[in-house]
Structures are given as C-alpha cells and as structure tokens.
mmCIF file of C-alpha atoms in Angstrom:
data_model
loop_
_atom_site.group_PDB
_atom_site.id
_atom_site.type_symbol
_atom_site.label_atom_id
_atom_site.label_comp_id
_atom_site.label_asym_id
_atom_site.label_seq_id
_atom_site.Cartn_x
_atom_site.Cartn_y
_atom_site.Cartn_z
ATOM 1 C CA UNK O 1 -0.091 -0.311 0.389
ATOM 2 C CA UNK O 2 1.342 3.115 -1.127
ATOM 3 C CA UNK O 3 2.229 5.906 1.504
ATOM 4 C CA UNK O 4 -0.051 8.840 1.009
ATOM 5 C CA UNK O 5 3.297 11.316 1.358
ATOM 6 C CA UNK O 6 4.485 9.109 -2.402
ATOM 7 C CA UNK O 7 1.226 10.199 -4.120
ATOM 8 C CA UNK O 8 0.129 13.735 -2.679
ATOM 9 C CA UNK O 9 2.711 16.553 -2.412
ATOM 10 C CA UNK O 10 2.311 20.353 -0.895
ATOM 11 C CA UNK O 11 3.434 22.500 -4.429
ATOM 12 C CA UNK O 12 3.145 26.277 -4.583
ATOM 13 C CA UNK O 13 -0.110 25.981 -5.991
ATOM 14 C CA UNK O 14 -1.914 23.628 -3.373
ATOM 15 C CA UNK O 15 -2.234 20.163 -2.749
ATOM 16 C CA UNK O 16 -1.077 18.150 -5.676
ATOM 17 C CA UNK O 17 -2.257 14.169 -6.603
ATOM 18 C CA UNK O 18 0.841 13.269 -8.412
ATOM 19 C CA UNK O 19 -1.469 9.959 -9.746
ATOM 20 C CA UNK O 20 -4.770 12.006 -10.300
ATOM 21 C CA UNK O 21 -3.004 14.971 -11.786
ATOM 22 C CA UNK O 22 -5.528 16.819 -9.971
ATOM 23 C CA UNK O 23 -5.173 19.637 -6.603
ATOM 24 C CA UNK O 24 -7.382 20.269 -3.849
ATOM 25 C CA UNK O 25 -8.662 23.304 -3.590
ATOM 26 C CA UNK O 26 -5.504 25.069 -5.620
ATOM 27 C CA UNK O 27 -4.604 28.785 -4.576
ATOM 28 C CA UNK O 28 -3.557 29.467 -8.295
ATOM 29 C CA UNK O 29 -5.402 28.669 -11.309
ATOM 30 C CA UNK O 30 -4.356 24.845 -12.284
ATOM 31 C CA UNK O 31 -5.249 22.709 -15.476
ATOM 32 C CA UNK O 32 -7.725 20.633 -12.720
ATOM 33 C CA UNK O 33 -8.925 21.149 -9.521
ATOM 34 C CA UNK O 34 -11.097 19.667 -6.805
ATOM 35 C CA UNK O 35 -13.082 22.453 -4.518
ATOM 36 C CA UNK O 36 -14.365 21.962 -1.434
ATOM 37 C CA UNK O 37 -16.738 24.410 -1.293
ATOM 38 C CA UNK O 38 -17.322 27.980 -2.485
ATOM 39 C CA UNK O 39 -15.844 30.306 0.412
ATOM 40 C CA UNK O 40 -12.863 33.039 -1.678
ATOM 41 C CA UNK O 41 -9.966 30.707 -0.479
ATOM 42 C CA UNK O 42 -10.526 27.259 -1.440
ATOM 43 C CA UNK O 43 -12.418 28.458 -4.723
ATOM 44 C CA UNK O 44 -10.317 30.468 -6.886
ATOM 45 C CA UNK O 45 -11.076 31.427 -9.978
ATOM 46 C CA UNK O 46 -9.510 30.341 -14.081
ATOM 47 C CA UNK O 47 -9.322 26.645 -12.981
ATOM 48 C CA UNK O 48 -9.705 25.186 -16.327
ATOM 49 C CA UNK O 49 -11.995 21.815 -14.741
ATOM 50 C CA UNK O 50 -13.314 21.465 -11.593
ATOM 51 C CA UNK O 51 -15.037 19.346 -9.848
ATOM 52 C CA UNK O 52 -17.349 20.092 -6.702
ATOM 53 C CA UNK O 53 -20.414 19.373 -5.528
ATOM 54 C CA UNK O 54 -23.148 21.329 -8.020
ATOM 55 C CA UNK O 55 -24.011 23.430 -4.875
ATOM 56 C CA UNK O 56 -20.427 24.791 -4.707
ATOM 57 C CA UNK O 57 -20.371 25.201 -8.479
ATOM 58 C CA UNK O 58 -23.547 27.440 -8.462
ATOM 59 C CA UNK O 59 -21.858 29.527 -5.704
ATOM 60 C CA UNK O 60 -18.488 30.325 -7.746
ATOM 61 C CA UNK O 61 -20.678 30.802 -11.038
ATOM 62 C CA UNK O 62 -22.968 33.366 -8.420
ATOM 63 C CA UNK O 63 -19.875 35.083 -6.953
ATOM 64 C CA UNK O 64 -17.473 34.523 -9.544
ATOM 65 C CA UNK O 65 -19.289 34.486 -13.245
ATOM 66 C CA UNK O 66 -20.303 31.814 -15.541
ATOM 67 C CA UNK O 67 -16.899 31.300 -17.279
ATOM 68 C CA UNK O 68 -14.660 31.932 -14.125
ATOM 69 C CA UNK O 69 -13.759 27.915 -14.634
ATOM 70 C CA UNK O 70 -13.959 26.318 -18.165
ATOM 71 C CA UNK O 71 -15.297 23.350 -17.492
ATOM 72 C CA UNK O 72 -16.940 21.782 -14.536
ATOM 73 C CA UNK O 73 -18.105 18.263 -13.407
ATOM 74 C CA UNK O 74 -20.753 18.022 -10.874
ATOM 75 C CA UNK O 75 -20.009 15.478 -8.304
ATOM 76 C CA UNK O 76 -23.370 14.609 -5.787
ATOM 77 C CA UNK O 77 -21.807 13.130 -2.547
ATOM 78 C CA UNK O 78 -21.548 9.779 -2.242
ATOM 79 C CA UNK O 79 -21.096 9.052 -5.915
ATOM 80 C CA UNK O 80 -17.373 8.677 -7.668
ATOM 81 C CA UNK O 81 -14.992 9.311 -10.065
ATOM 82 C CA UNK O 82 -11.939 7.684 -10.971
ATOM 83 C CA UNK O 83 -8.439 8.728 -13.147
ATOM 84 C CA UNK O 84 -5.905 7.411 -13.007
ATOM 85 C CA UNK O 85 -6.066 4.446 -10.785
ATOM 86 C CA UNK O 86 -7.650 6.796 -7.895
ATOM 87 C CA UNK O 87 -11.118 7.049 -7.019
ATOM 88 C CA UNK O 88 -12.449 9.983 -5.913
ATOM 89 C CA UNK O 89 -16.003 11.103 -3.577
ATOM 90 C CA UNK O 90 -17.370 13.795 -1.953
ATOM 91 C CA UNK O 91 -18.851 13.703 1.445
ATOM 92 C CA UNK O 92 -20.371 16.415 3.563
ATOM 93 C CA UNK O 93 -17.576 18.876 5.274
ATOM 94 C CA UNK O 94 -21.107 20.418 7.605
ATOM 95 C CA UNK O 95 -19.303 23.823 6.694
ATOM 96 C CA UNK O 96 -21.693 25.633 4.623
ATOM 97 C CA UNK O 97 -24.051 24.436 1.859
ATOM 98 C CA UNK O 98 -22.569 22.082 -0.634
ATOM 99 C CA UNK O 99 -18.756 22.120 1.767
ATOM 100 C CA UNK O 100 -17.175 18.650 0.550
ATOM 101 C CA UNK O 101 -14.390 16.342 2.338
ATOM 102 C CA UNK O 102 -13.066 15.305 -0.731
ATOM 103 C CA UNK O 103 -12.305 11.054 -0.417
ATOM 104 C CA UNK O 104 -9.423 9.800 -1.916
ATOM 105 C CA UNK O 105 -8.578 6.282 -2.578
ATOM 106 C CA UNK O 106 -5.549 4.805 -4.287
ATOM 107 C CA UNK O 107 -3.441 1.188 -3.983
ATOM 108 C CA UNK O 108 -5.434 0.593 -1.217
ATOM 109 C CA UNK O 109 -4.762 3.639 0.877
ATOM 110 C CA UNK O 110 -7.634 6.225 1.319
ATOM 111 C CA UNK O 111 -7.187 9.684 2.320
ATOM 112 C CA UNK O 112 -9.683 11.909 3.750
ATOM 113 C CA UNK O 113 -8.952 15.827 2.982
ATOM 114 C CA UNK O 114 -11.705 17.552 5.053
ATOM 115 C CA UNK O 115 -11.494 21.181 3.855
ATOM 116 C CA UNK O 116 -13.338 23.306 6.649
ATOM 117 C CA UNK O 117 -15.726 21.283 8.618
ATOM 118 C CA UNK O 118 -17.375 21.576 12.114
ATOM 119 C CA UNK O 119 -19.253 19.219 13.803
ATOM 120 C CA UNK O 120 -22.666 21.096 15.231
ATOM 121 C CA UNK O 121 -25.644 20.509 13.439
ATOM 122 C CA UNK O 122 -26.632 23.497 11.355
ATOM 123 C CA UNK O 123 -30.143 24.027 9.411
ATOM 124 C CA UNK O 124 -28.544 25.199 5.954
ATOM 125 C CA UNK O 125 -26.427 22.426 5.196
ATOM 126 C CA UNK O 126 -25.651 18.657 5.530
ATOM 127 C CA UNK O 127 -23.951 17.772 8.736
ATOM 128 C CA UNK O 128 -20.327 16.519 9.215
ATOM 129 C CA UNK O 129 -20.142 13.112 7.461
ATOM 130 C CA UNK O 130 -17.282 10.655 9.585
ATOM 131 C CA UNK O 131 -15.413 8.847 7.031
ATOM 132 C CA UNK O 132 -12.803 6.536 8.525
ATOM 133 C CA UNK O 133 -9.767 6.882 6.829
ATOM 134 C CA UNK O 134 -5.527 6.063 7.102
ATOM 135 C CA UNK O 135 -4.784 9.620 6.233
ATOM 136 C CA UNK O 136 -6.972 12.543 7.699
ATOM 137 C CA UNK O 137 -6.028 16.099 6.724
ATOM 138 C CA UNK O 138 -7.579 18.393 8.643
ATOM 139 C CA UNK O 139 -8.422 22.394 9.626
ATOM 140 C CA UNK O 140 -6.879 23.847 12.747
ATOM 141 C CA UNK O 141 -8.341 26.910 13.042
ATOM 142 C CA UNK O 142 -9.700 26.744 16.393
ATOM 143 C CA UNK O 143 -7.317 24.161 17.518
ATOM 144 C CA UNK O 144 -6.828 25.265 21.058
ATOM 145 C CA UNK O 145 -8.534 24.075 24.112
ATOM 146 C CA UNK O 146 -9.329 27.823 25.241
ATOM 147 C CA UNK O 147 -11.638 27.441 22.026
ATOM 148 C CA UNK O 148 -14.598 25.617 23.165
ATOM 149 C CA UNK O 149 -17.817 27.254 21.581
ATOM 150 C CA UNK O 150 -21.218 27.714 23.256
ATOM 151 C CA UNK O 151 -24.427 26.277 21.747
ATOM 152 C CA UNK O 152 -25.584 28.483 18.882
ATOM 153 C CA UNK O 153 -29.209 28.275 20.134
ATOM 154 C CA UNK O 154 -28.096 29.606 23.259
ATOM 155 C CA UNK O 155 -26.211 32.945 21.438
ATOM 156 C CA UNK O 156 -29.968 33.348 19.396
ATOM 157 C CA UNK O 157 -31.729 34.037 22.514
ATOM 158 C CA UNK O 158 -29.265 36.754 23.354
ATOM 159 C CA UNK O 159 -29.822 38.218 20.437
ATOM 160 C CA UNK O 160 -33.511 38.244 21.357
ATOM 161 C CA UNK O 161 -33.503 38.917 24.705
ATOM 162 C CA UNK O 162 -31.774 42.189 23.385
ATOM 163 C CA UNK O 163 -34.287 42.517 20.676
ATOM 164 C CA UNK O 164 -36.895 42.588 23.507
ATOM 165 C CA UNK O 165 -35.020 45.265 25.480
ATOM 166 C CA UNK O 166 -34.086 47.395 22.623
ATOM 167 C CA UNK O 167 -37.269 48.029 20.903
ATOM 168 C CA UNK O 168 -35.777 51.722 20.147
ATOM 169 C CA UNK O 169 -32.716 50.692 18.412
ATOM 170 C CA UNK O 170 -31.472 48.332 15.633
ATOM 171 C CA UNK O 171 -29.520 45.106 15.548
ATOM 172 C CA UNK O 172 -26.933 45.307 12.779
ATOM 173 C CA UNK O 173 -24.917 41.845 12.905
ATOM 174 C CA UNK O 174 -21.927 41.616 10.797
ATOM 175 C CA UNK O 175 -22.125 37.994 9.228
ATOM 176 C CA UNK O 176 -19.861 36.381 6.684
ATOM 177 C CA UNK O 177 -22.124 36.232 3.319
ATOM 178 C CA UNK O 178 -21.795 32.502 2.286
ATOM 179 C CA UNK O 179 -22.964 30.203 5.055
ATOM 180 C CA UNK O 180 -22.758 32.442 8.124
ATOM 181 C CA UNK O 181 -25.588 35.039 7.724
ATOM 182 C CA UNK O 182 -28.022 32.114 6.249
ATOM 183 C CA UNK O 183 -27.514 30.143 9.106
ATOM 184 C CA UNK O 184 -27.804 33.401 11.844
ATOM 185 C CA UNK O 185 -31.302 33.741 9.438
ATOM 186 C CA UNK O 186 -32.066 29.856 10.308
ATOM 187 C CA UNK O 187 -31.642 29.862 13.489
ATOM 188 C CA UNK O 188 -33.689 32.844 14.329
ATOM 189 C CA UNK O 189 -36.488 31.042 12.343
ATOM 190 C CA UNK O 190 -36.234 27.939 14.367
ATOM 191 C CA UNK O 191 -35.652 30.183 17.585
ATOM 192 C CA UNK O 192 -39.730 31.475 16.626
ATOM 193 C CA UNK O 193 -38.517 34.860 14.813
ATOM 194 C CA UNK O 194 -40.720 35.223 12.039
ATOM 195 C CA UNK O 195 -40.693 39.363 11.591
ATOM 196 C CA UNK O 196 -39.009 39.988 8.275
ATOM 197 C CA UNK O 197 -34.988 40.161 8.466
ATOM 198 C CA UNK O 198 -33.278 43.085 7.157
ATOM 199 C CA UNK O 199 -30.359 42.554 4.343
ATOM 200 C CA UNK O 200 -27.273 44.600 2.985
ATOM 201 C CA UNK O 201 -27.508 43.395 -0.799
ATOM 202 C CA UNK O 202 -24.393 41.432 -1.070
ATOM 203 C CA UNK O 203 -25.864 39.332 1.472
ATOM 204 C CA UNK O 204 -29.241 39.439 -0.006
ATOM 205 C CA UNK O 205 -27.842 37.493 -3.061
ATOM 206 C CA UNK O 206 -26.449 34.764 -1.244
ATOM 207 C CA UNK O 207 -29.685 34.293 0.344
ATOM 208 C CA UNK O 208 -31.045 34.204 -3.222
ATOM 209 C CA UNK O 209 -29.512 31.427 -4.015
ATOM 210 C CA UNK O 210 -29.638 29.526 -1.050
ATOM 211 C CA UNK O 211 -33.237 29.656 -1.091
ATOM 212 C CA UNK O 212 -33.162 28.609 -5.255
ATOM 213 C CA UNK O 213 -31.541 25.466 -3.162
ATOM 214 C CA UNK O 214 -33.768 24.462 -1.287
ATOM 215 C CA UNK O 215 -32.931 26.305 2.277
ATOM 216 C CA UNK O 216 -36.434 28.775 3.646
ATOM 217 C CA UNK O 217 -35.229 31.608 5.237
ATOM 218 C CA UNK O 218 -38.644 33.152 5.322
ATOM 219 C CA UNK O 219 -39.541 36.734 4.472
ATOM 220 C CA UNK O 220 -36.131 39.188 3.554
ATOM 221 C CA UNK O 221 -36.272 42.407 3.057
ATOM 222 C CA UNK O 222 -33.147 45.061 1.578
ATOM 223 C CA UNK O 223 -32.085 47.373 3.414
ATOM 224 C CA UNK O 224 -31.671 49.523 0.373
ATOM 225 C CA UNK O 225 -35.631 49.153 -0.345
ATOM 226 C CA UNK O 226 -36.402 50.402 3.137
ATOM 227 C CA UNK O 227 -36.454 53.960 5.594
ATOM 228 C CA UNK O 228 -34.895 54.748 8.624
ATOM 229 C CA UNK O 229 -37.740 54.703 10.299
ATOM 230 C CA UNK O 230 -38.428 51.204 8.857
ATOM 231 C CA UNK O 231 -35.197 49.769 10.354
ATOM 232 C CA UNK O 232 -35.709 50.912 14.188
ATOM 233 C CA UNK O 233 -36.320 47.693 16.252
ATOM 234 C CA UNK O 234 -35.593 45.291 13.283
ATOM 235 C CA UNK O 235 -33.055 43.317 12.683
ATOM 236 C CA UNK O 236 -30.570 43.690 10.027
ATOM 237 C CA UNK O 237 -27.429 41.306 8.201
ATOM 238 C CA UNK O 238 -24.718 43.231 6.471
ATOM 239 C CA UNK O 239 -20.806 41.601 5.532
ATOM 240 C CA UNK O 240 -18.640 42.540 8.831
ATOM 241 C CA UNK O 241 -17.175 45.757 6.869
ATOM 242 C CA UNK O 242 -20.331 46.964 5.920
ATOM 243 C CA UNK O 243 -21.125 47.606 9.954
ATOM 244 C CA UNK O 244 -17.688 50.069 10.130
ATOM 245 C CA UNK O 245 -18.329 52.174 7.156
ATOM 246 C CA UNK O 246 -20.734 55.057 5.972
ATOM 247 C CA UNK O 247 -23.274 52.435 4.861
ATOM 248 C CA UNK O 248 -24.150 52.021 8.691
ATOM 249 C CA UNK O 249 -24.730 55.375 9.359
ATOM 250 C CA UNK O 250 -28.116 54.938 7.655
ATOM 251 C CA UNK O 251 -29.341 53.325 11.257
ATOM 252 C CA UNK O 252 -30.535 55.052 14.052
ATOM 253 C CA UNK O 253 -27.986 54.376 17.826
ATOM 254 C CA UNK O 254 -27.656 50.826 16.611
ATOM 255 C CA UNK O 255 -26.204 47.872 18.469
ATOM 256 C CA UNK O 256 -23.507 46.239 16.340
ATOM 257 C CA UNK O 257 -23.102 42.736 16.895
ATOM 258 C CA UNK O 258 -20.836 40.212 15.547
ATOM 259 C CA UNK O 259 -21.430 36.448 14.987
ATOM 260 C CA UNK O 260 -18.341 35.083 14.570
ATOM 261 C CA UNK O 261 -16.183 32.055 17.071
ATOM 262 C CA UNK O 262 -13.339 34.973 16.926
ATOM 263 C CA UNK O 263 -15.958 36.816 19.823
ATOM 264 C CA UNK O 264 -14.708 34.616 22.275
ATOM 265 C CA UNK O 265 -11.585 36.498 22.402
ATOM 266 C CA UNK O 266 -13.155 40.069 24.212
ATOM 267 C CA UNK O 267 -10.604 41.569 23.528
ATOM 268 C CA UNK O 268 -11.090 41.102 19.399
ATOM 269 C CA UNK O 269 -14.900 42.339 20.270
ATOM 270 C CA UNK O 270 -13.808 45.635 21.777
ATOM 271 C CA UNK O 271 -11.447 46.038 18.640
ATOM 272 C CA UNK O 272 -14.105 45.883 16.232
ATOM 273 C CA UNK O 273 -16.868 48.359 18.475
ATOM 274 C CA UNK O 274 -19.074 45.728 18.890
ATOM 275 C CA UNK O 275 -21.410 45.580 21.422
ATOM 276 C CA UNK O 276 -23.215 42.217 21.579
ATOM 277 C CA UNK O 277 -20.942 39.272 20.459
ATOM 278 C CA UNK O 278 -22.193 36.447 19.210
ATOM 279 C CA UNK O 279 -19.722 33.165 19.465
ATOM 280 C CA UNK O 280 -21.176 31.275 16.376
ATOM 281 C CA UNK O 281 -18.765 29.416 14.086
ATOM 282 C CA UNK O 282 -18.695 27.347 10.965
ATOM 283 C CA UNK O 283 -15.390 25.961 12.156
ATOM 284 C CA UNK O 284 -14.989 23.098 14.187
ATOM 285 C CA UNK O 285 -13.746 24.308 18.041
ATOM 286 C CA UNK O 286 -11.331 22.083 20.550
ATOM 287 C CA UNK O 287 -13.500 19.467 21.048
ATOM 288 C CA UNK O 288 -14.626 18.696 17.818
ATOM 289 C CA UNK O 289 -11.350 18.571 16.365
ATOM 290 C CA UNK O 290 -10.559 16.323 18.785
ATOM 291 C CA UNK O 291 -14.167 13.901 18.451
ATOM 292 C CA UNK O 292 -13.095 13.899 14.882
ATOM 293 C CA UNK O 293 -9.081 12.466 15.303
ATOM 294 C CA UNK O 294 -10.701 10.206 17.452
ATOM 295 C CA UNK O 295 -13.527 9.020 16.032
ATOM 296 C CA UNK O 296 -12.187 8.692 12.255
ATOM 297 C CA UNK O 297 -9.240 6.308 13.457
ATOM 298 C CA UNK O 298 -6.747 7.182 10.809
ATOM 299 C CA UNK O 299 -3.013 6.171 11.955
ATOM 300 C CA UNK O 300 -1.517 9.632 10.191
ATOM 301 C CA UNK O 301 -3.109 13.079 10.412
ATOM 302 C CA UNK O 302 -1.898 16.430 8.535
ATOM 303 C CA UNK O 303 -2.628 19.276 9.341
ATOM 304 C CA UNK O 304 -3.288 22.147 6.602
ATOM 305 C CA UNK O 305 -3.600 25.917 8.570
ATOM 306 C CA UNK O 306 -4.454 26.974 11.516
ATOM 307 C CA UNK O 307 -3.214 26.713 15.029
ATOM 308 C CA UNK O 308 -1.193 23.563 14.087
ATOM 309 C CA UNK O 309 0.941 22.578 17.095
ATOM 310 C CA UNK O 310 -1.926 22.123 19.807
ATOM 311 C CA UNK O 311 -3.475 19.456 17.408
ATOM 312 C CA UNK O 312 -0.457 17.770 16.491
ATOM 313 C CA UNK O 313 0.590 17.449 20.140
ATOM 314 C CA UNK O 314 -2.928 16.319 20.935
ATOM 315 C CA UNK O 315 -2.677 13.512 18.602
ATOM 316 C CA UNK O 316 0.317 12.074 19.702
ATOM 317 C CA UNK O 317 -0.592 11.997 23.015
ATOM 318 C CA UNK O 318 -2.964 9.614 21.538
ATOM 319 C CA UNK O 319 -0.349 7.356 19.414
ATOM 320 C CA UNK O 320 -1.700 9.484 16.385
ATOM 321 C CA UNK O 321 1.335 10.143 13.538
ATOM 322 C CA UNK O 322 0.939 14.202 13.154
ATOM 323 C CA UNK O 323 2.525 16.559 10.876
ATOM 324 C CA UNK O 324 1.809 20.163 9.485
ATOM 325 C CA UNK O 325 1.731 20.894 5.600
ATOM 326 C CA UNK O 326 1.844 24.582 6.981
ATOM 327 C CA UNK O 327 -0.627 25.260 3.456
ATOM 328 C CA UNK O 328 -0.618 28.759 2.888
ATOM 329 C CA UNK O 329 -3.339 30.737 1.515
ATOM 330 C CA UNK O 330 -6.153 30.314 4.039
ATOM 331 C CA UNK O 331 -7.855 32.502 5.832
ATOM 332 C CA UNK O 332 -9.805 32.948 9.145
ATOM 333 C CA UNK O 333 -11.915 35.475 7.480
ATOM 334 C CA UNK O 334 -14.608 33.081 5.990
ATOM 335 C CA UNK O 335 -14.986 31.499 9.761
#
C-alpha cells in the first residue's frame, strides 16, 4: 500500500495528487482542481476544469461569473469518479451549503481531505459525515483548548433578548455573506422569530441562491428598499466590513453585533466596536476537532492551516502520527 506522502505533495499551487494529476483547493489557477466549498480562499478563479458539488459550482458562478472555470463536473455526495487509478468521492463537511470532504483512494490507501468543517447541526447544510481512513487531512482554525464554542441556540436567545430590551434600536449583525448569514437567519427562524429580516445587498444575493437551492429563510427584505424609520427595532444583517463603514450610518443608534467564533476573545470584540458578540462559528472548535481525530480512526493526521501545534500534540498523546502541512493561502475571514 503506497504511503500518502508518495502520491500527495504540497506545491506552491496547493496540495497535488500526482497519479490523478489534480490539485485540491489550489490557491492558483491549475488545469484540474477539486474544490471543497465556495469560500473565496478555497474556490479560486481561473481553473480549466473543476470537480465540486452542484451547490459549490452554483456558488462559484454567482460570485465569480459563469465562465470563471472553463469546465465543471458536478459530483453528488456519495458518488465516485476515477482518474488514473485514483478513486474520488465527496462527503458532507457541515461547513456551508455544498461543502465537501474529498475522499481519495489509491492503491488501497484511503485519504480524506476535510476542507473546512464543523460537527454541530446547521439548518442550512448537511451534517459532517465521519469517514474512517488511513490519513485524515484537517484544518486547525480553532485548535486550542480555549476555543469551546457555546450552543448556538443560546447565542440566538441572547440576540432575541436584546431585541426585546431595545425596541428603539436596530440590531446590526456582521456576518460573512456565504454560510454564516444564512445560518443566523435559519437559527432565528427556528427560535420562532418570523418578522422580516433586513439584508445588505451582498447578503441578499447569496440568500436568494440558498432559497433556490431549497433552504427556507422566511421573509427577507433589502435595506436599500427601506427607510430609516422602517429599520428601528429590526434585525439587519450585513458583511462585517459594512458595519463599520459609511453604509452603517443610515441606522439610528444601532447595536452592533458580530457572529463569529472569534467573538470568544473579548479583545477582538472590543477592537471591532462590537456591543453584542455572538459566538457562532462554522468551524470545528477544540472538542469537535479532537472528537473527529478519534472517530476517523486514522493512524496519520496532516494539519493544513490554523493552530497546528496544539492539535499535533494532542494527536501524538493519542498515539496518532501527525504533521503540519503548513499550507498557505487559507484565511480565517470566512469563519
């Protein structure tokens, strides 16, 4: 059985599968790529041919244009393809809609490239699927024991309680346009909030696609079609950068909120001027990462990006071989 390091190689373009002649989430344009999900640091423009889930392909078209990838092949979860002896299949990663783990089998060796992932339930995408393998390639965005995310329903209750206490103020929530914004909306609906939710144009565009893909989000309105008075006492969701620029001046005395795993660090909340931090993450926290290492039963762990050292140390205490791939080009901004 060939060792994974003999057929998977880190290159300046990203992780390369030599016998299959394709890259995984390449950071530069390549002839052939497998893309795990639609965030900009994983789905880059210019590739000649791309394999991804149907949802990821639709997201890429919406964000980068129909011709950003010359050729695409939609691969449904659980189906497989074969290139030069390498079997490829995709399984849910639970990160955002369409996000996938890539399962590669070659010469009897199974490798799972998890991309970005989380383990807790998300109403807007399929849950992470545990795949036992020989080598598990994992992110490490929140790979420190201090990162233990609270229940997201508790965070939504905090938001609704603040809304009730402050009927004369707008709650302006900073949330990343792809994944986080839709998750916050779905969690609000699940908690019983059925009023219209007002959106920045960049968020509305992605929400429309989610609706087309079958995710119910309730009544959504554009901020640009509303007057100042309409927005008092309402929830508005915008990209994080918009909560601090001129666009936000249209709201009267807003309560600035931010939905992010990084809100666990109070200093970050203060630096961003966040009055109501909401600790809601689309990445696995420390407990989810370590739980996953145990459940996939892989004797080898490779860590791509994030806080590698603590996760590698944890793996070694469990008798798992672990190494850092030191992949560059992946960002925490889509957290």
